[in-house]
Short mmCIF file of C-alpha atoms in Angstrom, two decimals:
data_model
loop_
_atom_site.label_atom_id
_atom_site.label_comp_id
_atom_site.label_asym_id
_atom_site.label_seq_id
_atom_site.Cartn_x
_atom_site.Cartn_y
_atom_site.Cartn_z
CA UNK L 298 25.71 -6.41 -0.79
CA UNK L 299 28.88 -6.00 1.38
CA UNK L 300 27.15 -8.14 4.34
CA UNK L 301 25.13 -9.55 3.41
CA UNK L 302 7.18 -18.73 -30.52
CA UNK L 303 5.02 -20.23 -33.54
CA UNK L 304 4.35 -23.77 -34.20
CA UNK L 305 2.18 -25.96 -32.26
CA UNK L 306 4.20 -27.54 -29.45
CA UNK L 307 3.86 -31.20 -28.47
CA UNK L 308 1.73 -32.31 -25.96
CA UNK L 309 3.58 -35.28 -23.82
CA UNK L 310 5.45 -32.46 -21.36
CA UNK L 311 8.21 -34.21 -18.88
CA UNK L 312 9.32 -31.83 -16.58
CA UNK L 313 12.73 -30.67 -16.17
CA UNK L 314 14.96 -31.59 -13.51
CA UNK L 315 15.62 -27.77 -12.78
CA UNK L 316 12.25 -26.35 -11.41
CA UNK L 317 10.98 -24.52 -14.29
CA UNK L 318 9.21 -21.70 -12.05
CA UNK L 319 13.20 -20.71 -10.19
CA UNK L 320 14.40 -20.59 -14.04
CA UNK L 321 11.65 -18.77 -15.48
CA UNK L 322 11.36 -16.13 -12.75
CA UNK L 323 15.11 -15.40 -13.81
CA UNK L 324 14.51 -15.06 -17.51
CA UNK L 325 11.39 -14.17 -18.48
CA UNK L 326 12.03 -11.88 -21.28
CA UNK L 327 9.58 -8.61 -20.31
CA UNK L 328 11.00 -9.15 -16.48
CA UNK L 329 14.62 -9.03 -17.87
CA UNK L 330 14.44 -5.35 -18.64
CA UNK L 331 12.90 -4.07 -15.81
CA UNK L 332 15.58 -3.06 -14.17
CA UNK L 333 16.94 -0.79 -17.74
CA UNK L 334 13.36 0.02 -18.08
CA UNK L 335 12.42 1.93 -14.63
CA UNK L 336 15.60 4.29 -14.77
CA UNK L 337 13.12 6.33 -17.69
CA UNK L 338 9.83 5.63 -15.12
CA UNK L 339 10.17 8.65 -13.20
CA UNK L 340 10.85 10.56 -16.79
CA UNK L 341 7.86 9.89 -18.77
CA UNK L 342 6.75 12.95 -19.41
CA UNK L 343 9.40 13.07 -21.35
CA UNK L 344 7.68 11.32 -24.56
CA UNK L 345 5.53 14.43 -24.87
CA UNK L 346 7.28 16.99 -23.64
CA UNK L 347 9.63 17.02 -26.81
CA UNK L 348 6.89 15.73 -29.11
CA UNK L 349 8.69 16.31 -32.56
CA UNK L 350 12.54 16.35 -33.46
CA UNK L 351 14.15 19.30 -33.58
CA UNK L 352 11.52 21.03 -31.55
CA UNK L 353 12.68 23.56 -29.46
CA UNK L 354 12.61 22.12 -26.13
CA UNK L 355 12.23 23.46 -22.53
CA UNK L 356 14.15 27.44 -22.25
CA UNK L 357 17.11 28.93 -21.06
CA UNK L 358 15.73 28.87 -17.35
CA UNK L 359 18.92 27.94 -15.15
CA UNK L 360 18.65 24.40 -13.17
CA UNK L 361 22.04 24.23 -12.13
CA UNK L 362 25.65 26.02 -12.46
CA UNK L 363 29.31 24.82 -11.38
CA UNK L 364 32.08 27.76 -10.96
CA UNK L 365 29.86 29.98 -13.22
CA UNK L 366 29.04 27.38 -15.73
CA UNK L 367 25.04 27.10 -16.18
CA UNK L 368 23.22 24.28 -16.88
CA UNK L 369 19.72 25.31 -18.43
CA UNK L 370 16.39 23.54 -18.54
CA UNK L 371 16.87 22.63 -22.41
CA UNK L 372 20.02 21.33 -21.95
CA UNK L 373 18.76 18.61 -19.18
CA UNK L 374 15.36 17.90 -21.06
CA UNK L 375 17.58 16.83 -24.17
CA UNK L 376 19.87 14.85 -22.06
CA UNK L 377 16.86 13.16 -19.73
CA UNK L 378 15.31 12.00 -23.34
CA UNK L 379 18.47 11.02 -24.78
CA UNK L 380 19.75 9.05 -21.51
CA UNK L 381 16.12 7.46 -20.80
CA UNK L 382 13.30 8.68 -23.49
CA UNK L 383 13.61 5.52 -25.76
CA UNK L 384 13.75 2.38 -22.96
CA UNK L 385 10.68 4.49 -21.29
CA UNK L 386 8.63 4.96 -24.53
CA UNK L 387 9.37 1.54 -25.52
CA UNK L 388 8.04 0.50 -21.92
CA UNK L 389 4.65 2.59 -22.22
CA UNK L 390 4.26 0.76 -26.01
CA UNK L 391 4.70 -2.46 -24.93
CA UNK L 392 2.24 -2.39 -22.17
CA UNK L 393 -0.43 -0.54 -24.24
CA UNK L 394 0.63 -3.36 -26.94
CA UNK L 395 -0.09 -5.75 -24.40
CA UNK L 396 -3.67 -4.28 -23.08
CA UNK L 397 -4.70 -4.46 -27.22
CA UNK L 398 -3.79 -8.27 -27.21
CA UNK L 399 -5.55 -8.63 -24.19
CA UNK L 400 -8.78 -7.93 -25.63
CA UNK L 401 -8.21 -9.18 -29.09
CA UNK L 402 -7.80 -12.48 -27.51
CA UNK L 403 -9.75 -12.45 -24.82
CA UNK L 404 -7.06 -12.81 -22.15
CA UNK L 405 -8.20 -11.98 -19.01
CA UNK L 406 -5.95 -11.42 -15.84
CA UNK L 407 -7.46 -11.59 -12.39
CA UNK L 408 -5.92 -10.19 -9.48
CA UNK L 409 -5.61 -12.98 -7.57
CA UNK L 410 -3.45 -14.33 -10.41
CA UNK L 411 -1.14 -11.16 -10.04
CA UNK L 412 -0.80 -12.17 -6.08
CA UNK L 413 0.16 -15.42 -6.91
CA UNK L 414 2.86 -14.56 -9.24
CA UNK L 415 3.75 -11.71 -6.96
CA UNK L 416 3.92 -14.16 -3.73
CA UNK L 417 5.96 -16.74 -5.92
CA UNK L 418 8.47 -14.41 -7.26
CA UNK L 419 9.23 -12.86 -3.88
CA UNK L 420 9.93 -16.52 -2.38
CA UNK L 421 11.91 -17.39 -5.23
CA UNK L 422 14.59 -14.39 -4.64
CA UNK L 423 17.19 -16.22 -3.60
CA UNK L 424 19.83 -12.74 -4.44
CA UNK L 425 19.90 -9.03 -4.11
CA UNK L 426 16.98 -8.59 -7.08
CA UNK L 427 17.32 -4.95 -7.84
CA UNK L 428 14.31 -5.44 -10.36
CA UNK L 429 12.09 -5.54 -7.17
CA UNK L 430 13.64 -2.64 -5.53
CA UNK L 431 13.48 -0.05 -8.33
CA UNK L 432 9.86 -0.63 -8.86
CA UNK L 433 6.92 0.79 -6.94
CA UNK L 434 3.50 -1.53 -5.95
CA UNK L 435 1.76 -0.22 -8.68
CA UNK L 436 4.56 -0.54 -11.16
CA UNK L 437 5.63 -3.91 -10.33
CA UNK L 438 1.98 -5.40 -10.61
CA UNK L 439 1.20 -3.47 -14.10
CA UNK L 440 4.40 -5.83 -15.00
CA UNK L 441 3.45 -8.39 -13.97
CA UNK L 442 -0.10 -8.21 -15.54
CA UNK L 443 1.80 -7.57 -19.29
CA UNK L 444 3.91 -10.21 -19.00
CA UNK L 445 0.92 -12.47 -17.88
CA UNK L 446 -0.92 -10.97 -20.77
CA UNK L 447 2.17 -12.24 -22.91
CA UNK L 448 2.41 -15.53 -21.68
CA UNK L 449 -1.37 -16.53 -21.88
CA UNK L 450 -1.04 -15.43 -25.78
CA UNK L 451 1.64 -17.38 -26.40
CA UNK L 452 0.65 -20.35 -24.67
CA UNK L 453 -3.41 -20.34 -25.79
CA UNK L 454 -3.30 -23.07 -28.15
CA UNK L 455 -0.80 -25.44 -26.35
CA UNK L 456 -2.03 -28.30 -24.21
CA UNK L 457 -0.54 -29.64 -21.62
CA UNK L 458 -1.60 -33.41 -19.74
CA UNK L 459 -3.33 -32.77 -16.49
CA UNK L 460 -0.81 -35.58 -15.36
CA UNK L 461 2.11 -33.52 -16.16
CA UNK L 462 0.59 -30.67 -14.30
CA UNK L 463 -0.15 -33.08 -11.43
CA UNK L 464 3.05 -34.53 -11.25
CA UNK L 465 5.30 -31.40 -10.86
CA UNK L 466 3.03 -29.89 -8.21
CA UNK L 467 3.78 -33.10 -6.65
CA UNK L 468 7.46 -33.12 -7.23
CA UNK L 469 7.85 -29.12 -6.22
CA UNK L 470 5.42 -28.75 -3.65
CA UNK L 471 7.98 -26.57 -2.00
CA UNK L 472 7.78 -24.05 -4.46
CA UNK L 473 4.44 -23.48 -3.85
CA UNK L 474 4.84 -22.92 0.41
CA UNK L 475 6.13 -19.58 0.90
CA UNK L 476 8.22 -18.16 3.56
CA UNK L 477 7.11 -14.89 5.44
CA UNK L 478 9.17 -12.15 4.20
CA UNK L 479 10.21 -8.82 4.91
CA UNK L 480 11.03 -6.00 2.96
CA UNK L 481 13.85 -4.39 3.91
CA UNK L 482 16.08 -0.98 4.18
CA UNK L 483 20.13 -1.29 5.40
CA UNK L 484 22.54 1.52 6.75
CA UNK L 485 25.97 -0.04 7.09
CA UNK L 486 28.34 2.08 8.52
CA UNK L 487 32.01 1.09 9.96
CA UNK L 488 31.98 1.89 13.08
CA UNK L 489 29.33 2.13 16.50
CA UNK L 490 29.66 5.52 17.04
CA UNK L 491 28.52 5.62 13.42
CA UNK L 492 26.18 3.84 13.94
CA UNK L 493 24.49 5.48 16.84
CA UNK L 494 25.08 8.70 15.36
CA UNK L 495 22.66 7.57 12.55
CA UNK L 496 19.94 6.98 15.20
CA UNK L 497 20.15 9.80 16.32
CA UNK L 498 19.45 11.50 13.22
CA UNK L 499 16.64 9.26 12.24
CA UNK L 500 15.14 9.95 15.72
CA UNK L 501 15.27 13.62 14.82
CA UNK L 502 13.42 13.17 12.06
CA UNK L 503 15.71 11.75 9.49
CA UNK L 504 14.46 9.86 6.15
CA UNK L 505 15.78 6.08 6.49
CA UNK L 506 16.12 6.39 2.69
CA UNK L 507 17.91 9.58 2.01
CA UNK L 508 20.17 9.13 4.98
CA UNK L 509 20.81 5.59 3.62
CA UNK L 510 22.12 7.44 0.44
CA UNK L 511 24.26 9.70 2.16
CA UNK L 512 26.31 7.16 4.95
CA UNK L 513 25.50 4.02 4.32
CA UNK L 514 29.03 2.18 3.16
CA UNK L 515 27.23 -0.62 0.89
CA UNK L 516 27.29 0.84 -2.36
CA UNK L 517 24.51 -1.50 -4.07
CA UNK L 518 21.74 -0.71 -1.25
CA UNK L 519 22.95 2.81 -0.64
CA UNK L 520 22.14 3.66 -4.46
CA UNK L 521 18.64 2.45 -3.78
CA UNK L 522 18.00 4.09 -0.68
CA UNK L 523 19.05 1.49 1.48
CA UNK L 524 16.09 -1.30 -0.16
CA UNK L 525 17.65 -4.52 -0.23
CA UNK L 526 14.20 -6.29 -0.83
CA UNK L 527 12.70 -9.02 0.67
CA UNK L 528 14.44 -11.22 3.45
CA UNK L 529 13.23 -14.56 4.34
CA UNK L 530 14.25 -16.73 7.30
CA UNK L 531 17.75 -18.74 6.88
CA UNK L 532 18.22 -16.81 3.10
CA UNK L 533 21.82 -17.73 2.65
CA UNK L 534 23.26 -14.13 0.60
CA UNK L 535 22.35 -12.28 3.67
CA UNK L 536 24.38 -11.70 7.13
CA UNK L 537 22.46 -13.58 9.57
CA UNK L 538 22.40 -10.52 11.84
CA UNK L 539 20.44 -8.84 9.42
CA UNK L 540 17.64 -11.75 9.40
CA UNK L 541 17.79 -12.42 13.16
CA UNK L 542 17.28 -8.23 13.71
CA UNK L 543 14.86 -8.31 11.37
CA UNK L 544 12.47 -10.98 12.21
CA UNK L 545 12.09 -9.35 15.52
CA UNK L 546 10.89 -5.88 14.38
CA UNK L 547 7.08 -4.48 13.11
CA UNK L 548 6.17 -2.69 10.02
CA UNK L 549 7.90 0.20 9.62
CA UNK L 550 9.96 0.07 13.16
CA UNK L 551 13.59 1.05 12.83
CA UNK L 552 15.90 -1.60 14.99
CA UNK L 553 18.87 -0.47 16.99
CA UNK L 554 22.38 -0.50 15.70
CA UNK L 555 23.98 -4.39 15.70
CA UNK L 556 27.43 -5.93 14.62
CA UNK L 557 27.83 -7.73 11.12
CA UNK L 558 30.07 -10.41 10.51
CA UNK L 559 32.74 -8.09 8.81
CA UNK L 560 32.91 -6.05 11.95
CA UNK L 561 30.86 -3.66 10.53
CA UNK L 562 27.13 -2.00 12.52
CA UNK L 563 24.11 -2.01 10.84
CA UNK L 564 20.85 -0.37 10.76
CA UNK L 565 17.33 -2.05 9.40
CA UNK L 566 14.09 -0.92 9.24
CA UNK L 567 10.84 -2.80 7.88
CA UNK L 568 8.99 -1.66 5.20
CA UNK L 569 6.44 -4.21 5.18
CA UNK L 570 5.91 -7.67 6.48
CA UNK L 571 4.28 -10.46 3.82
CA UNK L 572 2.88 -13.44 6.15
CA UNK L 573 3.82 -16.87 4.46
CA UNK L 574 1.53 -18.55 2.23
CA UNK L 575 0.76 -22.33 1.43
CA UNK L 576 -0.70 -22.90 -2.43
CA UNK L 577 -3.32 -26.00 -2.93
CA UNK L 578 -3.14 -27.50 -6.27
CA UNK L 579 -5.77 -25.65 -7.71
CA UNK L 580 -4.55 -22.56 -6.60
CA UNK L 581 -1.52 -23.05 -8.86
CA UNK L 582 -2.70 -25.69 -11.67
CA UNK L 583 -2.99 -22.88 -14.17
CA UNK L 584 0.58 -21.14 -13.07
CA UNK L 585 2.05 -24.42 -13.89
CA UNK L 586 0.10 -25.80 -17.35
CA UNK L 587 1.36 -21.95 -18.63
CA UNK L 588 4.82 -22.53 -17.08
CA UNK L 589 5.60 -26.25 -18.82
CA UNK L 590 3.77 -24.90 -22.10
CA UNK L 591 6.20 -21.74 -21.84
CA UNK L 592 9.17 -24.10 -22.11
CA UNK L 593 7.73 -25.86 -25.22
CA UNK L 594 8.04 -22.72 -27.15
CA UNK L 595 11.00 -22.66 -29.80
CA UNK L 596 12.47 -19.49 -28.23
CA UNK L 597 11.94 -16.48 -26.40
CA UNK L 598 8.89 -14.12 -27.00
CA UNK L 599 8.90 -9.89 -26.11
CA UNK L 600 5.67 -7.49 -26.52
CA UNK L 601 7.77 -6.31 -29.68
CA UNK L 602 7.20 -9.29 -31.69
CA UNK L 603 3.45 -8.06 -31.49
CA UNK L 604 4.01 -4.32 -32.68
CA UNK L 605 3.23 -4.47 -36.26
CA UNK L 606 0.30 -6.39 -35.20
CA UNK L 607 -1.57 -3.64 -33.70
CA UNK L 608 0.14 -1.12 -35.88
CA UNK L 609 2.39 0.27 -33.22
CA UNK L 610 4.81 3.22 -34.34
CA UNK L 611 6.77 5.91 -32.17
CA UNK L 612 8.90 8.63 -31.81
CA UNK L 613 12.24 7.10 -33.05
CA UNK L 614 11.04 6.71 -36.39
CA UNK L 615 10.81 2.44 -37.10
CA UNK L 616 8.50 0.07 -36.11
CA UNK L 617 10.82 -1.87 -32.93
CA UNK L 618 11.86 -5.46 -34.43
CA UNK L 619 12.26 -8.71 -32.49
CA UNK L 620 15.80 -9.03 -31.43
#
């Protein structure tokens, strides 16, 4: 922003001097894609709507023409599938994939367990996370159930010393008391007449988002309708105008038009305010045992490495392979 696995693992665990749950927010391997993954979400129709190659897709129905040149319905539904069709088919698989192994385990996933991972990764942003931005409530907590469906498999068999577990709760108790944050839309503009000239539209009725697309002068918010995620108090990659406007506005309330620190005016409005939390032990003692066992694994682990388990074939022809 402008402004702004399969052998048994050993049991004795020492923590790392890094704090495992900052390093494994930033790599977990199904959470690593997301942000490939959504462009296809709003296309997945697609799987079915060309259901066998070389299928005559769609008709010559016109969706768009430049000096004369037409651009027909076919022509985009082949282009959609080619651009998108495999990362979103490859997304539905692996959380269907994920739901089988779920129950031929017997993993079970609460939803207090998705708040906790949702409240921890939110805290832990400590950049412009356009993984969080792209994806909708719904989306982002069916992600974060699969990957918790992922991690429990993996990690079923490993034990880990209560000490260990007791010892970096102790040692990272921060971690575990989160900040109040709020989630976030930006217009930047260059000047204050801009700026109130924005205001002006959104008082007449203008969407925040679609008005952020058109004017706003920071490219990597712009693209996403202005969302630059969730802020938290003294969060160093952000213009400390932004916080300080921020912090004093309600859900949904659209601030007035203040300077940034490269002499630019900006624009915020609140999407939605998440009070700050405090974790006991308890509330987090399984979190962490799956966290420390997680880094006892050999490598890296994706829902693909489970395909051929529950038989899983698609569209493109072979079975997908662990990279």
């Amino acid at each position: 922003m402008s402004s702004t696995r399969n052998r048994r693992p050993s049991t004795n665990v020492t923590p790392n001097q890094t704090p495992l749950l900052q390093r494994r927010l930033k790599t977990k391997p199904a959470l690593a894609v997301i942000a490939v993954l959504l462009l296809g979400n709003v296309l997945w129709f697609i799987s079915w709507l060309i259901p066998n190659k070389g299928q005559e897709i769609g008709s010559d129905e016109q969706v768009a023409a430049i000096d004369g040149d037409v651009i027909t319905r076919q022509e985009w539904m082949i282009a959609m599938e080619e651009r998108y069709g495999k990362e979103t088919l490859q997304n539905l698989v692996n959380e269907t994939v994920m739901e089988k192994a779920a129950k031929t385990y017997k993993i079970k996933v609460t939803d207090k367990e998705i708040d906790l991972e949702l409240a921890l990764m939110r805290s832990a942003q400590d950049k412009y996370d356009t993984a969080m931005q792209n994806l909708s409530a719904e989306q982002l907590r069916q992600k974060i159930r699969s990957q918790l469906i992922l991690d429990k498999v993996l990690t079923k068999d490993v034990v880990i010393e209560e000490e260990n577990v007791e010892k970096y709760y102790e040692e990272n108790q921060g971690l575990y008391n989160t900040k109040t944050s709020y989630r976030t839309n930006f217009i930047e503009v260059d000047s204050k007449k801009a700026a109130d000239e924005a205001l002006g539209e959104l008082k007449n009725g203008s969407d925040f988002t679609v008005l952020a697309r058109e004017i706003s002068v920071d490219s990597a918010s712009a693209s996403l309708g202005g969302d630059i995620g969730f802020l938290t108090e003294n969060q160093e990659n952000v213009d400390p105008a932004i916080i300080n406007t921020v912090k004093s506005l309600k859900a949904d309330e659209v601030s007035k038009a203040f300077k940034l620190d490269n002499g630019h005016y900006g624009i915020v409005q609140v999407q939605e305010i998440l009070e700050g939390q405090s974790f006991t032990y308890d509330d987090v003692k399984e979190h962490i045992e799956r966290e420390l066992a997680l880094e006892q694994l050999p490598q890296s682990v994706t829902p693909e490495a489970f395909w051929s388990e529950f038989n899983a074939t698609w569209y493109y022809g072979e079975t997908k392979k662990e990279k």
